[in-house]
Coordinates of C-alpha atoms and ligand atoms in Angstrom, one line a residue:
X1 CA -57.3 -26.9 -75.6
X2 CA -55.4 -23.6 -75.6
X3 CA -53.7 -22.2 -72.5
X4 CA -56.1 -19.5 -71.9
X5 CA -58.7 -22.0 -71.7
X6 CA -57.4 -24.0 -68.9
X7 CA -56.1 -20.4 -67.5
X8 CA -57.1 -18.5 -64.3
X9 CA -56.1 -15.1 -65.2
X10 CA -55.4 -12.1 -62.7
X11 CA -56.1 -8.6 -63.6
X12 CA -54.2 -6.1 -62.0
X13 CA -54.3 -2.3 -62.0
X14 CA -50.8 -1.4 -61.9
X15 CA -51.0 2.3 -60.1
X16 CA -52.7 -0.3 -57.1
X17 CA -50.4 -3.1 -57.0
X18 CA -47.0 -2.2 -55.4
X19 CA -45.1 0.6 -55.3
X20 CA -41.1 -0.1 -55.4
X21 CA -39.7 3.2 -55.4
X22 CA -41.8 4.8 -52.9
X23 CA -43.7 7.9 -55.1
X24 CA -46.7 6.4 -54.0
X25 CA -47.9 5.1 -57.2
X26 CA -47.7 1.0 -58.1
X27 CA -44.8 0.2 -61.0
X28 CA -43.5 -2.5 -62.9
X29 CA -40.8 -3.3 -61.2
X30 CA -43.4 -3.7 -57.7
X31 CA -45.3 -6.4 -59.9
X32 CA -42.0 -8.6 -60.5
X33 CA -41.1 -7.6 -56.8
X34 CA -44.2 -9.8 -55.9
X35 CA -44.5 -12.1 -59.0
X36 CA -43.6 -15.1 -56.4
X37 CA -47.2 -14.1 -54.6
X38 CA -48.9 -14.8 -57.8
X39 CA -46.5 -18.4 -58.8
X40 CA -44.2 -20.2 -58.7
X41 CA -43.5 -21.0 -55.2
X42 CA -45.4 -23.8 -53.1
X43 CA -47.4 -20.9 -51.5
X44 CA -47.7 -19.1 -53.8
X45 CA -51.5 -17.6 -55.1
X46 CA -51.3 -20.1 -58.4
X47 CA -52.6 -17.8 -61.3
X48 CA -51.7 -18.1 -64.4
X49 CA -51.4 -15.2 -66.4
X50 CA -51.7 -11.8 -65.4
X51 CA -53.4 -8.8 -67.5
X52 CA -52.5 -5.5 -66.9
X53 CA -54.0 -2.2 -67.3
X54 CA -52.4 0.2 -69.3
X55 CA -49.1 0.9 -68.4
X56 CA -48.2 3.4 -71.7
X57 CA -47.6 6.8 -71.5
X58 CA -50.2 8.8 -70.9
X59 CA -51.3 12.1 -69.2
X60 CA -53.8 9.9 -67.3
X61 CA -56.6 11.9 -68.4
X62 CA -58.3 8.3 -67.6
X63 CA -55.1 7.0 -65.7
X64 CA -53.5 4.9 -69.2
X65 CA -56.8 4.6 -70.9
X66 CA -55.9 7.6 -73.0
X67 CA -52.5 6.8 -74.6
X68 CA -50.2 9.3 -76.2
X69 CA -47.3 6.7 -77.1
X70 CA -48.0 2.9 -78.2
X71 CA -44.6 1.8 -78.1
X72 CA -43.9 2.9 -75.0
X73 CA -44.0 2.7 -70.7
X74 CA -44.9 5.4 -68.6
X75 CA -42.0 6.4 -66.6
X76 CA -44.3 6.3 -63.4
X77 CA -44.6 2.4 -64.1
X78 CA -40.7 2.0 -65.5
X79 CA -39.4 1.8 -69.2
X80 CA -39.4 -0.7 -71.7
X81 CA -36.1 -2.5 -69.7
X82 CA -38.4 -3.2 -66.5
X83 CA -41.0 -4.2 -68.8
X84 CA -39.0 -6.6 -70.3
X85 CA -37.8 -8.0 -67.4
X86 CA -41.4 -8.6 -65.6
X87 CA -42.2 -10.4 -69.3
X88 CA -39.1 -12.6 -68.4
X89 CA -39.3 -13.1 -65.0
X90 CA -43.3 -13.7 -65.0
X91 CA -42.8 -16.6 -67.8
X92 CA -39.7 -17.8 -65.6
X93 CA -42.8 -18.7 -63.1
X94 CA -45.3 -20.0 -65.8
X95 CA -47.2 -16.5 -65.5
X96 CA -48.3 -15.2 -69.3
X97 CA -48.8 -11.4 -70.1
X98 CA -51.6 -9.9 -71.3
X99 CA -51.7 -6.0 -72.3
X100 CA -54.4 -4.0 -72.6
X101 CA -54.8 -2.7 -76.3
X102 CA -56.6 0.7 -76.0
X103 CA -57.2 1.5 -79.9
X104 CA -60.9 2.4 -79.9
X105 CA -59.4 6.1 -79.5
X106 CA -55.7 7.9 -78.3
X107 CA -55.4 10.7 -75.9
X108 CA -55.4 14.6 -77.6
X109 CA -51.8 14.3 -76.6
X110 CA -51.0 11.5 -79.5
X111 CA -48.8 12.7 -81.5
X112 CA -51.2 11.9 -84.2
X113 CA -54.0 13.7 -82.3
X114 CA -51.8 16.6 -82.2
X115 CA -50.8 16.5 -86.1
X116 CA -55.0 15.4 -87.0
X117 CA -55.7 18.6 -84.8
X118 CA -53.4 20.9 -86.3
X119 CA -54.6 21.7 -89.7
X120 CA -58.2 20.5 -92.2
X121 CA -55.8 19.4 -94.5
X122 CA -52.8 17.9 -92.5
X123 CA -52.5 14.6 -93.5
X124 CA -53.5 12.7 -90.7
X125 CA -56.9 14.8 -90.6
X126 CA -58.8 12.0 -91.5
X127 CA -57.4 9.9 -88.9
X128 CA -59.9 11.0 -86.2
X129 CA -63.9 11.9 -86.7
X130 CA -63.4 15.4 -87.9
X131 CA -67.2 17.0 -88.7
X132 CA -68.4 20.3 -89.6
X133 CA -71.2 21.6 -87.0
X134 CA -74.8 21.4 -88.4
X135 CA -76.9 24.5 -88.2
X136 CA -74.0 26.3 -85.9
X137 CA -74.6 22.9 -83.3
X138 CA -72.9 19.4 -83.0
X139 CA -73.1 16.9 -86.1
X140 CA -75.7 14.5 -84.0
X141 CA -77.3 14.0 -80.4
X142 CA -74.7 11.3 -79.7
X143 CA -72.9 11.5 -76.2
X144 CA -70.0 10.2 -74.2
X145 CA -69.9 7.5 -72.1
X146 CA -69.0 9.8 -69.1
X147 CA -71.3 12.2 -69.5
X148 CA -71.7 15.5 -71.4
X149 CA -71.8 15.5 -75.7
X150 CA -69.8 13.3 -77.7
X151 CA -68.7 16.1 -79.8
X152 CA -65.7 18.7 -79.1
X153 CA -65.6 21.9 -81.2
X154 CA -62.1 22.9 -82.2
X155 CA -61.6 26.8 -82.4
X156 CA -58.9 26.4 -84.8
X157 CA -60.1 24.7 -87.6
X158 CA -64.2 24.9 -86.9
X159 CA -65.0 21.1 -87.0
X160 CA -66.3 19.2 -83.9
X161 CA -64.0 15.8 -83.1
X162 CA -66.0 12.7 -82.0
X163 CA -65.2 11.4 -78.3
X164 CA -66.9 8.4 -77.2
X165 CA -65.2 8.7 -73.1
X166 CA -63.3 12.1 -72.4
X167 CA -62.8 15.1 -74.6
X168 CA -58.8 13.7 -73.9
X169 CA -60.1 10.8 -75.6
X170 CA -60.8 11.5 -79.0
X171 CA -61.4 8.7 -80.9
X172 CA -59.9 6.8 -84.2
X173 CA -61.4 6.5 -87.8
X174 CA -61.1 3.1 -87.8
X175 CA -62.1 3.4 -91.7
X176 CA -59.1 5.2 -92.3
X177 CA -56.5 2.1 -93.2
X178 CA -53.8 4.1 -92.6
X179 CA -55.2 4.2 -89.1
X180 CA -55.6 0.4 -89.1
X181 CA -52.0 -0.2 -90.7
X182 CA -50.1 2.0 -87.9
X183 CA -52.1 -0.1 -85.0
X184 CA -51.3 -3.3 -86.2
X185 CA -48.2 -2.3 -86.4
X186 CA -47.9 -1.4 -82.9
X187 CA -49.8 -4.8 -82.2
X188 CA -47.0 -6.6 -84.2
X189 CA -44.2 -4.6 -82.2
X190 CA -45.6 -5.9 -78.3
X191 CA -46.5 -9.4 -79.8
X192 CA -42.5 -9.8 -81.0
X193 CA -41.6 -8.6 -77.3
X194 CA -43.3 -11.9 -76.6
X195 CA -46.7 -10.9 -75.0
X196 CA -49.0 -13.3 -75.0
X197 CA -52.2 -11.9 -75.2
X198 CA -54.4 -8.5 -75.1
X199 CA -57.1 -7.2 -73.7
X200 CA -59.7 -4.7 -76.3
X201 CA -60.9 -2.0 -74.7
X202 CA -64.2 -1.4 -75.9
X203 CA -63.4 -2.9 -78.8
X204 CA -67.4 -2.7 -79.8
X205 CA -67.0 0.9 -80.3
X206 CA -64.5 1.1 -83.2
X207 CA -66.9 1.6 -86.0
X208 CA -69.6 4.6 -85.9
X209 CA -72.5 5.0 -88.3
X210 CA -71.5 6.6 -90.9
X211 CA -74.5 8.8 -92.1
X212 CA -73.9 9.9 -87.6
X213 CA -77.8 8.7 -87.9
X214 CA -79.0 9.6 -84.4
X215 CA -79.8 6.7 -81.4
X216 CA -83.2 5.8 -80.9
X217 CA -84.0 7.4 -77.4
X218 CA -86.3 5.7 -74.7
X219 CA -86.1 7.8 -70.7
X220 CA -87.4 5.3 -69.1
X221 CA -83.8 2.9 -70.0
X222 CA -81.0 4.2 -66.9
X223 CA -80.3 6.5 -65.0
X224 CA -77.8 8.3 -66.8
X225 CA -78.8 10.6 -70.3
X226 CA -76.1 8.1 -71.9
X227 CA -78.3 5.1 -71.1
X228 CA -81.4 6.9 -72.4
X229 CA -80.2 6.0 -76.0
X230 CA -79.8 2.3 -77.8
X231 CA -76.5 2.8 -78.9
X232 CA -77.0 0.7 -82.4
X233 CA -75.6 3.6 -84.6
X234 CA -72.3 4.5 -82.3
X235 CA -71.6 1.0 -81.1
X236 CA -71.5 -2.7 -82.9
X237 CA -71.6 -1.8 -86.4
X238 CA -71.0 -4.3 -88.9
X239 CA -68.0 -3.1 -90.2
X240 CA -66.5 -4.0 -86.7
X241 CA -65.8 -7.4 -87.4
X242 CA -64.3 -7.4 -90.5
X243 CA -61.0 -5.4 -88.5
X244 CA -61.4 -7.9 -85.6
X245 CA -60.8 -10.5 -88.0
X246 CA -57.6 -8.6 -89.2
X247 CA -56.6 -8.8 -86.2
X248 CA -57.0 -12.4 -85.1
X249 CA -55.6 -13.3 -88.4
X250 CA -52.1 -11.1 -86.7
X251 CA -52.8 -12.7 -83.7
X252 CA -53.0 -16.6 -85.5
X253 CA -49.8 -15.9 -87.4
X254 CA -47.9 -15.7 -83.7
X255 CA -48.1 -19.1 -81.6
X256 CA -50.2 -19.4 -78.6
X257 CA -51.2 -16.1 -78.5
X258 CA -54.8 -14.9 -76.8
X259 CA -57.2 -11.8 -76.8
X260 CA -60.4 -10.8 -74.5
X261 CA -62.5 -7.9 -75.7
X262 CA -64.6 -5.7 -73.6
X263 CA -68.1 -5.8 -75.1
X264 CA -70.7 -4.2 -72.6
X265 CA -74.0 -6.7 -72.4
X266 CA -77.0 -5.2 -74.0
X267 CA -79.0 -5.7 -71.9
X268 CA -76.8 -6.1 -69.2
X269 CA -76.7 -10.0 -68.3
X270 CA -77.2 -11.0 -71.4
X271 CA -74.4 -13.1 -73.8
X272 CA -75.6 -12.8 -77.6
X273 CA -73.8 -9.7 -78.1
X274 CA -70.4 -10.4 -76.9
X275 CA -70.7 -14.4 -78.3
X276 CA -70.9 -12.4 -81.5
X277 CA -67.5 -11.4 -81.3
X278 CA -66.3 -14.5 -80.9
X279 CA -67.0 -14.2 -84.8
X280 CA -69.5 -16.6 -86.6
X281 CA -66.5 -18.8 -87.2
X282 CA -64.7 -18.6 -84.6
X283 CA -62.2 -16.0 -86.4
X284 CA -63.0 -13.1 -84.0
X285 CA -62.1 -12.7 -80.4
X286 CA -61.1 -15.6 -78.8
X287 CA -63.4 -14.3 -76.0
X288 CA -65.3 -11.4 -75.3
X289 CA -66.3 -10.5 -71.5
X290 CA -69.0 -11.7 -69.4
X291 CA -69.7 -8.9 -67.0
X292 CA -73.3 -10.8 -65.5
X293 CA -72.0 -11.6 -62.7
X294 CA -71.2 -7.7 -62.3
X295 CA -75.4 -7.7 -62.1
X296 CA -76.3 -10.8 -60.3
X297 CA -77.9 -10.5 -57.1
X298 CA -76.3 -12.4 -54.2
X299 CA -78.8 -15.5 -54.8
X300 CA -78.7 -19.0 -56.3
X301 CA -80.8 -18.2 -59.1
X302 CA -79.6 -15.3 -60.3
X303 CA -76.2 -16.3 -61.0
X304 CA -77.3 -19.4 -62.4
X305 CA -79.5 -17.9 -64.8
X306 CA -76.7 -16.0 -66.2
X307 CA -74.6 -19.7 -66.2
X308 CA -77.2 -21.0 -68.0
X309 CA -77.4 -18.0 -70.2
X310 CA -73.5 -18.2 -70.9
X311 CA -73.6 -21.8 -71.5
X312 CA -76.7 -20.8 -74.4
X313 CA -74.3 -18.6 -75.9
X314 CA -70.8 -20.9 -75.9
X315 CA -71.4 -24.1 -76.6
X316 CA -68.4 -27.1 -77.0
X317 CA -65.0 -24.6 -77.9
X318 CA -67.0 -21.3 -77.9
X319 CA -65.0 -20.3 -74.3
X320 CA -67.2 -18.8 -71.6
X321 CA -65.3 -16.7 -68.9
X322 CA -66.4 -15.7 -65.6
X323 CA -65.4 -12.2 -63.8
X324 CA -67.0 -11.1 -60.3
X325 CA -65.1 -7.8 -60.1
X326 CA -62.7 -4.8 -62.4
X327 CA -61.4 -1.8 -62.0
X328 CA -64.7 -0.3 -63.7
X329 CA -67.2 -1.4 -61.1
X330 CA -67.4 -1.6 -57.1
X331 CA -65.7 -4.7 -55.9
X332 CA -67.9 -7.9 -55.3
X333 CA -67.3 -7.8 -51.9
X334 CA -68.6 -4.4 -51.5
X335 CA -71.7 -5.6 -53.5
X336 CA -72.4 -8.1 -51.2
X337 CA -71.4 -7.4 -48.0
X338 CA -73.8 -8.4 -44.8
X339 CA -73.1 -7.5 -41.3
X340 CA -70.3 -10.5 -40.3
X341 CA -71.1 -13.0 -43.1
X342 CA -69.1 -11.0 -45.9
X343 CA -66.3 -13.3 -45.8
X344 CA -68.6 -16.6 -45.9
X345 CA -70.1 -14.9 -49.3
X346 CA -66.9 -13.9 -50.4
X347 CA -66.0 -17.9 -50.5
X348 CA -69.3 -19.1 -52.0
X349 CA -69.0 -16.6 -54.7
X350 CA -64.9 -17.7 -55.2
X351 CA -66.5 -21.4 -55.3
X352 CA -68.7 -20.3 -58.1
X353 CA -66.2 -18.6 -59.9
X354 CA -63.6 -21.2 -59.6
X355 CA -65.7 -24.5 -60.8
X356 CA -67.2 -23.1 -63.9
X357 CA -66.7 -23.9 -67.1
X358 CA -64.6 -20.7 -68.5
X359 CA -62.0 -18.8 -67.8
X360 CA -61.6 -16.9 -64.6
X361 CA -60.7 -13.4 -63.8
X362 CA -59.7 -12.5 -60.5
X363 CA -59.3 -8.7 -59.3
X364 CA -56.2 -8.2 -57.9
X365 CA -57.3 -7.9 -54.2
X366 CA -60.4 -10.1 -54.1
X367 CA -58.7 -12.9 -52.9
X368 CA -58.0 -11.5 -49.4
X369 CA -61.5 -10.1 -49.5
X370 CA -60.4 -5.9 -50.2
X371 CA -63.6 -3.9 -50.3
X372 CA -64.6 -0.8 -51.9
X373 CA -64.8 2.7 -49.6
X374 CA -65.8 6.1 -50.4
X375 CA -63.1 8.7 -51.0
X376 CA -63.1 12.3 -49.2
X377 CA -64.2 14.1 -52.4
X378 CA -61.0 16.5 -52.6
X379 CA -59.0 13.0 -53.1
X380 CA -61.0 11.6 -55.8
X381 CA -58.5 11.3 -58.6
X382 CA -61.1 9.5 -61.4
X383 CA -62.6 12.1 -63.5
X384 CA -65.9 9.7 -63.8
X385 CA -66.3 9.6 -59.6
X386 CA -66.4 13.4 -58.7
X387 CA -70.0 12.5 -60.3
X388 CA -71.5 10.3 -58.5
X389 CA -69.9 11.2 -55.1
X390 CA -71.2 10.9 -51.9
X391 CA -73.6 8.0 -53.6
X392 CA -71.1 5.8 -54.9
X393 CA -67.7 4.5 -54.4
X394 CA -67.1 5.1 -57.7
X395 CA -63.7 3.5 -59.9
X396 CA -61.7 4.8 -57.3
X397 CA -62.9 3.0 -54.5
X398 CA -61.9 -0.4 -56.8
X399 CA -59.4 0.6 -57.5
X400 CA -57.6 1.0 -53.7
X401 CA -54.2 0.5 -53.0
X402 CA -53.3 -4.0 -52.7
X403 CA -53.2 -4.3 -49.0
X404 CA -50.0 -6.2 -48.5
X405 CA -49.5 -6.1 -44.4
X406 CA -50.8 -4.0 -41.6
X407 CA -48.3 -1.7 -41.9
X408 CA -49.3 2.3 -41.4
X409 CA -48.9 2.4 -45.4
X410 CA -50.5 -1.4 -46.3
X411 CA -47.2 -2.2 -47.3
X412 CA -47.9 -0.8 -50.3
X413 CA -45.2 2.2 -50.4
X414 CA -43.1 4.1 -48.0
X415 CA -44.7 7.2 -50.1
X416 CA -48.0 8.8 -49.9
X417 CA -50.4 6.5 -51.9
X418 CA -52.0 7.7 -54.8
X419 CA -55.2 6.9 -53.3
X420 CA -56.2 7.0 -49.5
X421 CA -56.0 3.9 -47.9
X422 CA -59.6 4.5 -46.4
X423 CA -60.7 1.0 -45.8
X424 CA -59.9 -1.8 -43.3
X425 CA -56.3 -2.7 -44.7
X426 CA -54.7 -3.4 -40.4
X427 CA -57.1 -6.2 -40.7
X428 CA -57.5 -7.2 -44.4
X429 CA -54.2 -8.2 -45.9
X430 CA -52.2 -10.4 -47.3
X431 CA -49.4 -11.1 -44.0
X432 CA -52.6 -11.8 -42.2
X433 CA -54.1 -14.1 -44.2
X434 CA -51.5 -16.1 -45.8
X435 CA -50.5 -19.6 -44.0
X436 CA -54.2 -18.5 -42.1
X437 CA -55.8 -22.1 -43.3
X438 CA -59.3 -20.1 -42.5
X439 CA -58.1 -17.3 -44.7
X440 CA -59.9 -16.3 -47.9
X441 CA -56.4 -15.7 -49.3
X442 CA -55.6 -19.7 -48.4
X443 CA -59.2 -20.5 -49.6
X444 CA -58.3 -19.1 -53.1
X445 CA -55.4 -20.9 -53.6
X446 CA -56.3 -24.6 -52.6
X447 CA -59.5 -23.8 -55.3
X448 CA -57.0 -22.7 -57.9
X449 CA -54.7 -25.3 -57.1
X450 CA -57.6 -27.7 -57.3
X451 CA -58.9 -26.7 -60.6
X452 CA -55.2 -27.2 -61.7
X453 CA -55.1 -31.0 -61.0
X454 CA -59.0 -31.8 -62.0
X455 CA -59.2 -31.3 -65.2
X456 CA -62.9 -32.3 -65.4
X457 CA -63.0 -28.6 -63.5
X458 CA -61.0 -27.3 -65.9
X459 CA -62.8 -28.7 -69.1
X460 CA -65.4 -30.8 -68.3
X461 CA -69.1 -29.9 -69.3
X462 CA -71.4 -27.8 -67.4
X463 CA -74.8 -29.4 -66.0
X464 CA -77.2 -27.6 -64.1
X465 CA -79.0 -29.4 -61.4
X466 CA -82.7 -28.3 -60.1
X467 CA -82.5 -27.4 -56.4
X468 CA -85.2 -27.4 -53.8
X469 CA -84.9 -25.1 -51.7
X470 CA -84.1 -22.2 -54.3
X471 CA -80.7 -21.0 -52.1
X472 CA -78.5 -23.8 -53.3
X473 CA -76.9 -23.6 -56.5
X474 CA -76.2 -27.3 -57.6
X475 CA -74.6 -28.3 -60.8
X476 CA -72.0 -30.9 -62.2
X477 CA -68.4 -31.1 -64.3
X478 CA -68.4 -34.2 -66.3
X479 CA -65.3 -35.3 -67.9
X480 CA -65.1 -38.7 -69.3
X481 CA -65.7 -41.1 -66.3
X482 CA -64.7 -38.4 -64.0
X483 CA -68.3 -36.4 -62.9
X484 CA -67.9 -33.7 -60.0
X485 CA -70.9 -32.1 -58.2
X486 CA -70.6 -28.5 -56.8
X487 CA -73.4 -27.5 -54.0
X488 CA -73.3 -24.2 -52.9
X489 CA -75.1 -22.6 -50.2
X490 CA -76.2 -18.7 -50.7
X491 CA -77.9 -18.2 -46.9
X492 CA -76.9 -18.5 -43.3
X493 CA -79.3 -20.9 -42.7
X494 CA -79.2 -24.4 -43.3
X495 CA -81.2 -26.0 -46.3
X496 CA -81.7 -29.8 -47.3
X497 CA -80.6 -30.7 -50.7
X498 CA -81.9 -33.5 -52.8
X499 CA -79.4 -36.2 -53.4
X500 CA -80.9 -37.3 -56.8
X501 CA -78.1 -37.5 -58.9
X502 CA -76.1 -39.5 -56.5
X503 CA -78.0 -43.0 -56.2
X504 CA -74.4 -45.0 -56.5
X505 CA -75.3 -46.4 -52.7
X506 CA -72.0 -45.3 -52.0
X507 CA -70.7 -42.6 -50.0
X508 CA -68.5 -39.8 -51.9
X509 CA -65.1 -38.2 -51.6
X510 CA -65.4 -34.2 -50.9
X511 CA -62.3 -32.4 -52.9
X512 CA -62.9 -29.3 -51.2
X513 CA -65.3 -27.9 -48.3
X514 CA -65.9 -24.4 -46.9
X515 CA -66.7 -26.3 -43.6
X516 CA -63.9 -29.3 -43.7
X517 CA -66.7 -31.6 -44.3
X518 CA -65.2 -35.3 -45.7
X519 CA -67.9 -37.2 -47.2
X520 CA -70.9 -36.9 -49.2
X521 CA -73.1 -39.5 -47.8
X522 CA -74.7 -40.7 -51.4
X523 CA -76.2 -43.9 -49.3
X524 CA -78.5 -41.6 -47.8
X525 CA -81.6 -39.3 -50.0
X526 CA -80.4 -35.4 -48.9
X527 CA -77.5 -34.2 -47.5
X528 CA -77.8 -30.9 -45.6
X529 CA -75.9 -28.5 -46.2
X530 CA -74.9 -25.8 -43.5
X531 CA -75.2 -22.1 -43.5
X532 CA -72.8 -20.8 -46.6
X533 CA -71.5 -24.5 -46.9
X534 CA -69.9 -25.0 -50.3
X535 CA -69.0 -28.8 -51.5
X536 CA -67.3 -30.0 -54.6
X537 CA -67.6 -33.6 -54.4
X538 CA -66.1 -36.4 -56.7
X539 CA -68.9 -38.7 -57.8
X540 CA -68.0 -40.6 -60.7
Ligands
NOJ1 C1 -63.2 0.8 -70.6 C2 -62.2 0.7 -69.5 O1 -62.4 -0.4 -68.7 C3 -62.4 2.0 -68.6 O2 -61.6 1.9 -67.5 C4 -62.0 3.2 -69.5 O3 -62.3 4.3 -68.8 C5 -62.8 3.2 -70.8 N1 -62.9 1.9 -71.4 C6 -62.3 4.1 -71.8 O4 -61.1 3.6 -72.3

C-alpha cells in the first residue's frame, strides 16, 4: 500500500489559515507556525499530509486559481524560502505536501498570456484557444463555468480567446506540445523541491472539441444556463488521457509521489466518470475526487448509496476517497445543521468519513465544527458569490477565517481579516475545544488516531450491512481475522438494530463510542442504539 492510501489528508485554504504578519491574510509561514496542531505532538490533530490551495502568484482574479508565475510564491503567502521551510518542517512531523497544479488555464497576466495576446503571429499564439468570430459573433454557444460566454473578443487582434472560469482565466491549448513541455517542466521543478503530491484542478477540462461542436442543450438540467448544457464537447475528451498518462509517467519516475484530480460527477453522485481517470490501467490519476457526499442528504441511505456506488466503481487497489466539505461548496455543517443537534451530526458524519475504505479529506475547520455564514454583500471578495447573494453563502462563507481562540480577531491575525469573521468563532474554536474530551476537535483526533493503529480501518474491505430501521447506517472493515462493525445513528431518536452479524454468543469490545458506551452485547439479538449514537466495535 502507498502512503496516500493509508493517509488522512487536510486541505487548507491558505488566505484562511493563519496569518503571521498581521495584513490580515493567512501565509506560509502561519501554517508552519501551527504545523504542531496538525502532528507531531501527543495532542496534536494527527493528519497526514496537508494540500494546499494555490499559493503562486497571482492577481487573485479567483484568489491563486488564476496563476501568472508557476515557479513562484505569492508574496502575500511568503517566497520560495518559507516555502521551503514549511516543506521541511511539515516532513520533520511526518506531514506530506501536496500542491495544487492549476494547468487547465493561466491568468491573462501570464507572461505567456501576455506574449499569446500580443500579436496573431507571436509565437506563443497558439498556446491559448485563439478563434476568429463566426458571422461577426462568438466561435460556438459554449459558456463559463461562472456565468456569462466562454468566449472573450480581443480588440487588438479580432479573435475571441476561450475561458472555461473567468475572462482572467483564459485557458491552455493543451494540443500545443510546447504548452505541455513548459508545464511538465514546471511539474518537474516543484517535484525536485520535494513535494509529494498534487492536486488537478479541473483536470477534465484540458482538452476541448476540436471542430468547437456545440453542447447538446436540455432546460430542464440546473438552475444555472451553464448546467442547461451536457458538457461532452468542452469537458472529458479523449485526448485527456493520453497527457494524464504523461504525467503519471513524470510522476512514477519520482518515489512515492501522489496526485488527486478534480473531476466534477456527471451526474452529480455518480463515480464512473472520475473512476475513469484513474486510467483503464491504472496509469492515470492515482485518484480522482468523490464529491457525493457534497450531495447526500443528512440520512442513512443516502450516503450509503453513494458508498456502495464508490465501492462499484474502485474495486481491490482502485482507491476510493471520501470528502464532506472544500473551499468550492458550503461547509457540511452548514448543510446539515438542526436547531442544537448540529454537533451530534457533525460527529456521525466525521464517523462516516473516518471508517471508510478511502482516503479522507478534511477541510481545515470542520474538525471544530466552523460553519458557513453569509457575508454583508459590500465584503464579498469571490467574484462567483456577488451572484448568488443574499441566497447563498457562497465560496466565501467556506472559506472563513480558522477560528483559533475567542479572541476579538479568532486568533487568526492582529490585522483586519480578509474576510469578516461573521460567524460564531467566541464559541467555536480551537482553545475551546482542545483537551475538551466532549469536543468535536478531541472527537476528531481519537478517530484519526484510531484509524492509525487499526489497520483493518485503514485497509480492510468494505461490507455493507441491511438495516432495519432505515436511520442506521451499518457496515463492516474486514482485514484478515480482524472484522470491525461501524453502526451509525442519523436521528435523535433511538432505533433498534439487528444484531445478525454478531452471533459469536459473546459480548464485543467497542473501539470508539459517541456516547462512551463499552460493550456490544453480541449474546443478546439487537442492541439499541441511542439518539446520534455512533459504535465501531471489534468483532472478529
Ligand atoms: C476548481 C477550483 O476548486 C475552484 O476554486 C476554481 O475557482 C476553479 N476550479 C477554477 O480554477
Amino acid at each position: 500500500m502507498s502512503w496516500w492510501q493509508e493517509a488522512v489528508i487536510y486541505q487548507i485554504y491558505p488566505r484562511s489559515f493563519y496569518d503571521s504578519n498581521g495584513d490580515g491574510v493567512g501565509d506560509l509561514q502561519g501554517i508552519i507556525d501551527k504545523l504542531d496542531y496538525l502532528n507531531g505532538k501527543p495532542d496534536s490533530l494527527g493528519i497526514d499530509a496537508i494540500w494546499l490551495s494555490p499559493i503562486n502568484p497571482s492577481p487573485m482574479f479567483d484568489f491563486g486559481y488564476d496563476i501568472s508565475d508557476y515557479e513562484g510564491i505569492d508574496s502575500v503567502f511568503g517566497d520560495m524560502k518559507t516555502f521551503k521551510l514549511l516543506l521541511k518542517e511539515a516532513h520533520k512531523r511526518k506531514i506530506r505536501i501536496i500542491l495544487d497544479l492549476v494547468i487547465n488555464h493561466t491568468s491573462h497576466l501570464h507572461p505567456w498570456f501576455i506574449e499569446s495576446r500580443s500579436s496573431k503571429d507571436n509565437k506563443k499564439r497558439d498556446w491559448y484557444i485563439w478563434k476568429d468570430p463566426v458571422n461577426g459573433k462568438e466561435p460556438n454557444k459554449w459558456l463559463g463555468s461562472f456565468g456569462g460566454k466562454a468566449w472573450e473578443f480581443d480588440e487588438k487582434t479580432g479573435q475571441y480567446y476561450y475561458h472555461a472560469f473567468l475572462k482572467e482565466q483564459p485557458d491552455l491549448n493543451w494540443r500545443n506540445p510546447e504548452v505541455r513541455k513548459a508545464v511538465f517542466k514546471m511539474i518537474k521543478f516543484w517535484l525536485d523541491l520535494g513535494v509529494d503530491g498534487f492536486r488537478l484542478d479541473v483536470v477534465n477540462y484540458y482538452i476541448k472539441d476540436e471542430q468547437l461542436r456545440n453542447n447538446p442543450v436540455n432546460i430542464f438540467k440546473g438552475v444555472r444556463p451553464y448546467d442547461w448544457q451536457y458538457h461532452i464537447y468542452d469537458r472529458n475528451r479523449p485526448e485527456t488521457h493520453e497527457i494524464i498518462k504523461g504525467f503519471r509517467k513524470l510522476l512514477n519516475s519520482y518515489k512515492d509521489r501522489m496526485s488527486v484530480g478534480e473531476v466534477f460527477q456527471e451526474p452529480p453522485g455518480t463515480a464512473e466518470l472520475p473512476a475513469a481517470y484513474y486510467g483503464e490501467k491504472n496509469d492515470e490519476l492515482h485518484m480522482a475526487f468523490n464529491f457525493s457526499f457534497l450531495y447526500s442528504k443528512w440520512n442513512a441511505g443516502s450516503f450509503m448509496k453513494s458508498v456502495l456506488e464508490s465501492e462499484k466503481f474502485h474495486p481491490g487497489t482502485h482507491w476510493p476517497n471520501y470528502t464532506l466539505s472544500n473551499h468550492d461548496q458550503p461547509r457540511h455543517y452548514y448543510r446539515y445543521r438542526r436547531r442544537d443537534e448540529s454537533v451530534q451530526r457533525a460527529k456521525i458524519a466525521a464517523m462516516l468519513l473516518l471508517t471508510l475504505r478511502g482516503t479522507p479529506f478534511l477541510y481545515y475547520g470542520e474538525e471544530i465544527g466552523m460553519t458557513c455564514e453569509r457575508i454583508p454583500k459590500d465584503k464579498i471578495q469571490d467574484p462567483v458569490g456577488k451572484k448568488y447573494w443574499p441566497f447563498h453563502p457562497g465560496r466565501d462563507g467556506a472559506r472563513l477565517p480558522m477560528s483559533w481562540n475567542n479572541g476579538e480577531k479568532a486568533g487568526f491575525t492582529t490585522g483586519e481579516p480578509w474576510l469578516p469573521l461573521v460567524f460564531n468563532h467566541k464559541e467555536v474554536n480551537v482553545q475551546n475545544q482542545a483537551g475538551d474530551a466532549s469536543s468535536l476537535f478531541e472527537f476528531y483526533r481519537k478517530l484519526i488516531a484510531l484509524r492509525k493503529k487499526t489497520k483493518s480501518l485503514r485497509l480492510g474491505d468494505f461490507q455493507s450491512l441491511e438495516s432495519e430501521p432505515k436511520q442506521i447506517m451499518a457496515y463492516t472493515r474486514t482485514l484478515g481475522k480482524e472484522k470491525i462493525l461501524i453502526l451509525l445513528n442519523f436521528e435523535n431518536k433511538p432505533a433498534i438494530f439487528p444484531l445478525q452479524i454478531g452471533k459469536t454468543g459473546k459480548q464485543s469490545e467497542i473501539l470508539f463510542s459517541t456516547h462512551g458506551r463499552k460493550i456490544v452485547p453480541f449474546e443478546s439479538p439487537e442492541i439499541q442504539l441511542e439518539p446520534y449514537e455512533g459504535i465501531i466495535a471489534k468483532i472478529g
